[in-house]
Each structure stands twice: as structure tokens, then as C-alpha cells.
Amino acid sequence: MIQHAMNDPLQPHEPWMRAALRQAILAYEQDEVPVGAVIVQNGRIIGEGYNQRETLRDPTAHAEMIAITQAAETLNSWRLIDCTLYVTLEPCPMCAGAIVQSRIPCVIYGTPDPKGGACHTLYTITDDERLNHRAVVMGGVMRDDCAMLLKQFFAEQRAKGKK
């Protein structure tokens, strides 16, 4: 039986969330909303991504979507059944749907998203019994660090007259 991060209380979440934060910083440096994600399987990162909506001019270019695509390519399978997704911001409805579709069993996020969170805050897509897959979700890992990066980014954007 495969052990997932949520099932193992000794599993350290901070190193993986730090890796997701490094991805978020890459987004920040490109003037993208600083959200980062990594997908971990058996103690190694198999997919990573950061928001690239502006750069790619693609509304689906969220950190989670890019990481999911990369992980699926790494595994040569769309089923990410023994993986854990770490993301700095609670996934939106699109990303929560992709989590369900890719069968990711465990999601760890940093800070909740009061305007678009689809795992706990506004919706519970990843835990909807009407769907064919559910994920165990835990929020709040390195919450302050994840939130601070977003707050700083949006403060700078407002100061520039953007967003």
C-alpha cells in the first residue's frame, strides 16, 4: 500500500512547500501572480510549475495545471494516484477539477483563497461525493510565508496602478 503525505504524520511538509514557494518566486520575478506548485512522488519532485497566465496569454496556465501536466509527462500517465500536490494558494475550481481528474489523492496548500478557493473556502470540489474521486486536503502549511508573498505582490501592483 502506498503511503501519502497525509497518512504519515512524520512526513515533513515544509521542504516541499518551500519548493512550491521557490516556484512562486519565479512567477513573482516575471510579474505573474506568485503561486507555485510541486508534485511529489516517493520523495522526489516529478512536476513543478508557477503561474504563467500573462506570459503565455493562457487563462489555464495556473501553477497547478503546469505541475500536473509535467507530472503526467514524467509518469507517462494521466493518473497521478500516488502523488502529493503542494501549492502555495488554495486551488481554484479549474485546478480542483484537474486534481479530481488526475486522481491526485493528497493536496497540501499554504494560504486559503477567499475569492476563489475550491477545496475549503468557497467550494469543496476535491471532497464532493458526487464525483468519482476525492482528495484529502490540508491547508495552512507555511501559511504566513505564502500569504506574505501574495500581499507584497498585489501591494506593488496597486502602487504601479495595475491589478
mmCIF file of C-alpha atoms in Angstrom:
data_model
loop_
_atom_site.group_PDB
_atom_site.id
_atom_site.type_symbol
_atom_site.label_atom_id
_atom_site.label_comp_id
_atom_site.label_asym_id
_atom_site.label_seq_id
_atom_site.Cartn_x
_atom_site.Cartn_y
_atom_site.Cartn_z
ATOM 1 C CA MET A 1 0.000 0.000 0.000
ATOM 2 C CA ILE A 2 1.299 3.444 -0.935
ATOM 3 C CA GLN A 3 1.692 5.936 1.905
ATOM 4 C CA HIS A 4 0.700 9.511 1.176
ATOM 5 C CA ALA A 5 1.906 12.605 2.990
ATOM 6 C CA MET A 6 -1.424 12.978 4.825
ATOM 7 C CA ASN A 7 -1.280 9.400 6.117
ATOM 8 C CA ASP A 8 2.228 9.742 7.514
ATOM 9 C CA PRO A 9 2.420 12.155 10.462
ATOM 10 C CA LEU A 10 6.210 12.108 10.200
ATOM 11 C CA GLN A 11 6.144 13.336 6.595
ATOM 12 C CA PRO A 12 7.680 16.797 6.617
ATOM 13 C CA HIS A 13 5.575 19.197 4.575
ATOM 14 C CA GLU A 14 7.741 22.303 4.869
ATOM 15 C CA PRO A 15 10.553 21.249 2.478
ATOM 16 C CA TRP A 16 8.004 20.578 -0.269
ATOM 17 C CA MET A 17 6.117 23.801 0.425
ATOM 18 C CA ARG A 18 9.448 25.656 0.288
ATOM 19 C CA ALA A 19 9.959 24.147 -3.173
ATOM 20 C CA ALA A 20 6.493 25.414 -4.156
ATOM 21 C CA LEU A 21 7.399 28.845 -2.753
ATOM 22 C CA ARG A 22 10.539 28.874 -4.907
ATOM 23 C CA GLN A 23 8.261 28.338 -7.897
ATOM 24 C CA ALA A 24 6.022 31.197 -6.704
ATOM 25 C CA ILE A 25 9.054 33.477 -6.527
ATOM 26 C CA LEU A 26 9.812 32.655 -10.174
ATOM 27 C CA ALA A 27 6.291 33.857 -11.017
ATOM 28 C CA TYR A 28 6.801 36.994 -8.923
ATOM 29 C CA GLU A 29 10.023 37.774 -10.777
ATOM 30 C CA GLN A 30 8.104 37.597 -14.076
ATOM 31 C CA ASP A 31 5.357 39.912 -12.811
ATOM 32 C CA GLU A 32 2.925 36.993 -12.570
ATOM 33 C CA VAL A 33 0.668 36.346 -9.572
ATOM 34 C CA PRO A 34 3.095 34.452 -7.305
ATOM 35 C CA VAL A 35 1.627 30.993 -6.960
ATOM 36 C CA GLY A 36 3.821 27.918 -7.170
ATOM 37 C CA ALA A 37 3.211 24.185 -7.105
ATOM 38 C CA VAL A 38 5.170 20.954 -6.946
ATOM 39 C CA ILE A 39 4.020 17.356 -7.237
ATOM 40 C CA VAL A 40 5.887 14.808 -5.164
ATOM 41 C CA GLN A 41 6.044 11.051 -5.605
ATOM 42 C CA ASN A 42 8.179 8.765 -3.454
ATOM 43 C CA GLY A 43 10.203 11.635 -2.045
ATOM 44 C CA ARG A 44 11.038 13.396 -5.306
ATOM 45 C CA ILE A 45 9.518 16.220 -7.312
ATOM 46 C CA ILE A 46 8.078 14.923 -10.577
ATOM 47 C CA GLY A 47 6.258 18.081 -11.629
ATOM 48 C CA GLU A 48 6.549 21.763 -10.831
ATOM 49 C CA GLY A 49 5.059 24.969 -12.060
ATOM 50 C CA TYR A 50 4.233 28.569 -11.403
ATOM 51 C CA ASN A 51 1.580 30.912 -12.722
ATOM 52 C CA GLN A 52 2.251 31.942 -16.306
ATOM 53 C CA ARG A 53 -1.100 33.340 -17.431
ATOM 54 C CA GLU A 54 0.319 36.691 -18.534
ATOM 55 C CA THR A 55 3.473 35.255 -20.108
ATOM 56 C CA LEU A 56 1.658 32.553 -22.068
ATOM 57 C CA ARG A 57 -1.565 34.566 -22.526
ATOM 58 C CA ASP A 58 -3.349 31.433 -21.362
ATOM 59 C CA PRO A 59 -6.084 31.506 -18.705
ATOM 60 C CA THR A 60 -5.361 27.863 -17.852
ATOM 61 C CA ALA A 61 -1.639 28.430 -17.147
ATOM 62 C CA HIS A 62 -2.011 28.131 -13.376
ATOM 63 C CA ALA A 63 0.814 26.671 -11.291
ATOM 64 C CA GLU A 64 -1.150 23.500 -10.529
ATOM 65 C CA MET A 65 -2.091 22.879 -14.157
ATOM 66 C CA ILE A 66 1.513 23.203 -15.301
ATOM 67 C CA ALA A 67 2.747 20.933 -12.494
ATOM 68 C CA ILE A 68 0.048 18.336 -13.235
ATOM 69 C CA THR A 69 0.939 18.294 -16.934
ATOM 70 C CA GLN A 70 4.632 17.922 -16.141
ATOM 71 C CA ALA A 71 3.994 15.124 -13.614
ATOM 72 C CA ALA A 72 1.789 13.250 -16.091
ATOM 73 C CA GLU A 73 4.548 13.521 -18.699
ATOM 74 C CA THR A 74 7.133 12.297 -16.176
ATOM 75 C CA LEU A 75 4.993 9.268 -15.271
ATOM 76 C CA ASN A 76 3.704 8.757 -18.801
ATOM 77 C CA SER A 77 0.219 8.541 -17.308
ATOM 78 C CA TRP A 78 -2.646 10.910 -16.578
ATOM 79 C CA ARG A 79 -3.311 9.054 -13.324
ATOM 80 C CA LEU A 80 -1.286 10.648 -10.527
ATOM 81 C CA ILE A 81 -2.605 8.181 -7.963
ATOM 82 C CA ASP A 82 0.418 8.038 -5.676
ATOM 83 C CA CYS A 83 1.373 11.700 -5.650
ATOM 84 C CA THR A 84 1.006 14.715 -3.387
ATOM 85 C CA LEU A 85 0.416 18.215 -4.718
ATOM 86 C CA TYR A 86 1.918 21.106 -2.750
ATOM 87 C CA VAL A 87 0.672 24.546 -3.761
ATOM 88 C CA THR A 88 1.120 27.938 -2.144
ATOM 89 C CA LEU A 89 -2.512 29.058 -2.647
ATOM 90 C CA GLU A 90 -5.713 27.045 -2.265
ATOM 91 C CA PRO A 91 -6.651 25.717 -5.722
ATOM 92 C CA CYS A 92 -9.368 27.409 -7.783
ATOM 93 C CA PRO A 93 -12.337 25.496 -9.292
ATOM 94 C CA MET A 94 -10.438 24.737 -12.521
ATOM 95 C CA CYS A 95 -7.417 23.381 -10.670
ATOM 96 C CA ALA A 96 -9.568 21.470 -8.174
ATOM 97 C CA GLY A 97 -11.272 19.850 -11.154
ATOM 98 C CA ALA A 98 -7.884 18.906 -12.606
ATOM 99 C CA ILE A 99 -6.910 17.413 -9.239
ATOM 100 C CA VAL A 100 -10.029 15.237 -9.332
ATOM 101 C CA GLN A 101 -9.472 14.300 -12.981
ATOM 102 C CA SER A 102 -5.829 13.352 -12.422
ATOM 103 C CA ARG A 103 -6.682 11.313 -9.305
ATOM 104 C CA ILE A 104 -4.240 13.138 -7.038
ATOM 105 C CA PRO A 105 -5.026 11.718 -3.576
ATOM 106 C CA CYS A 106 -3.433 14.401 -1.405
ATOM 107 C CA VAL A 107 -3.271 18.204 -1.657
ATOM 108 C CA ILE A 108 -1.353 20.442 0.732
ATOM 109 C CA TYR A 109 -1.757 24.187 0.311
ATOM 110 C CA GLY A 110 -0.322 27.232 2.019
ATOM 111 C CA THR A 111 -2.890 30.000 2.262
ATOM 112 C CA PRO A 112 -6.643 29.939 1.653
ATOM 113 C CA ASP A 113 -8.144 31.848 -1.268
ATOM 114 C CA PRO A 114 -11.208 33.782 -0.079
ATOM 115 C CA LYS A 115 -12.072 34.839 -3.656
ATOM 116 C CA GLY A 116 -11.633 31.539 -5.478
ATOM 117 C CA GLY A 117 -10.727 28.672 -3.181
ATOM 118 C CA ALA A 118 -12.329 25.425 -4.286
ATOM 119 C CA CYS A 119 -11.005 22.947 -1.703
ATOM 120 C CA HIS A 120 -12.250 24.527 1.540
ATOM 121 C CA THR A 121 -13.089 28.227 1.280
ATOM 122 C CA LEU A 122 -15.815 28.724 -1.349
ATOM 123 C CA TYR A 123 -16.279 25.201 -2.670
ATOM 124 C CA THR A 124 -15.238 21.677 -1.727
ATOM 125 C CA ILE A 125 -14.752 20.194 -5.182
ATOM 126 C CA THR A 126 -11.962 17.885 -4.029
ATOM 127 C CA ASP A 127 -14.293 16.377 -1.411
ATOM 128 C CA ASP A 128 -17.561 16.241 -3.379
ATOM 129 C CA GLU A 129 -19.080 12.771 -3.004
ATOM 130 C CA ARG A 130 -20.891 13.153 -6.330
ATOM 131 C CA LEU A 131 -17.564 12.995 -8.157
ATOM 132 C CA ASN A 132 -15.643 9.800 -8.911
ATOM 133 C CA HIS A 133 -12.532 10.817 -6.945
ATOM 134 C CA ARG A 134 -11.834 12.726 -3.765
ATOM 135 C CA ALA A 135 -8.596 14.101 -2.380
ATOM 136 C CA VAL A 136 -7.548 14.605 1.208
ATOM 137 C CA VAL A 137 -6.717 18.288 1.564
ATOM 138 C CA MET A 138 -4.804 20.150 4.248
ATOM 139 C CA GLY A 139 -4.310 23.903 4.268
ATOM 140 C CA GLY A 140 -2.174 26.251 6.305
ATOM 141 C CA VAL A 141 1.316 24.823 5.709
ATOM 142 C CA MET A 142 3.633 27.855 5.780
ATOM 143 C CA ARG A 143 0.508 29.983 5.504
ATOM 144 C CA ASP A 144 2.176 33.253 6.539
ATOM 145 C CA ASP A 145 5.032 32.914 4.042
ATOM 146 C CA CYS A 146 2.652 32.075 1.207
ATOM 147 C CA ALA A 147 0.241 34.893 2.092
ATOM 148 C CA MET A 148 3.012 37.457 2.535
ATOM 149 C CA LEU A 149 4.348 36.890 -0.988
ATOM 150 C CA LEU A 150 0.869 37.422 -2.460
ATOM 151 C CA LYS A 151 0.206 40.527 -0.329
ATOM 152 C CA GLN A 152 3.543 42.046 -1.309
ATOM 153 C CA PHE A 153 2.911 41.358 -4.991
ATOM 154 C CA PHE A 154 -0.553 42.934 -5.000
ATOM 155 C CA ALA A 155 0.626 45.950 -2.962
ATOM 156 C CA GLU A 156 3.326 46.548 -5.589
ATOM 157 C CA GLN A 157 0.824 46.095 -8.411
ATOM 158 C CA ARG A 158 -1.566 48.637 -6.852
ATOM 159 C CA ALA A 159 1.321 51.086 -6.387
ATOM 160 C CA LYS A 160 2.067 50.721 -10.135
ATOM 161 C CA GLY A 161 -1.607 51.293 -10.967
ATOM 162 C CA LYS A 162 -2.125 47.662 -12.033
ATOM 163 C CA LYS A 163 -4.363 44.827 -10.821
#
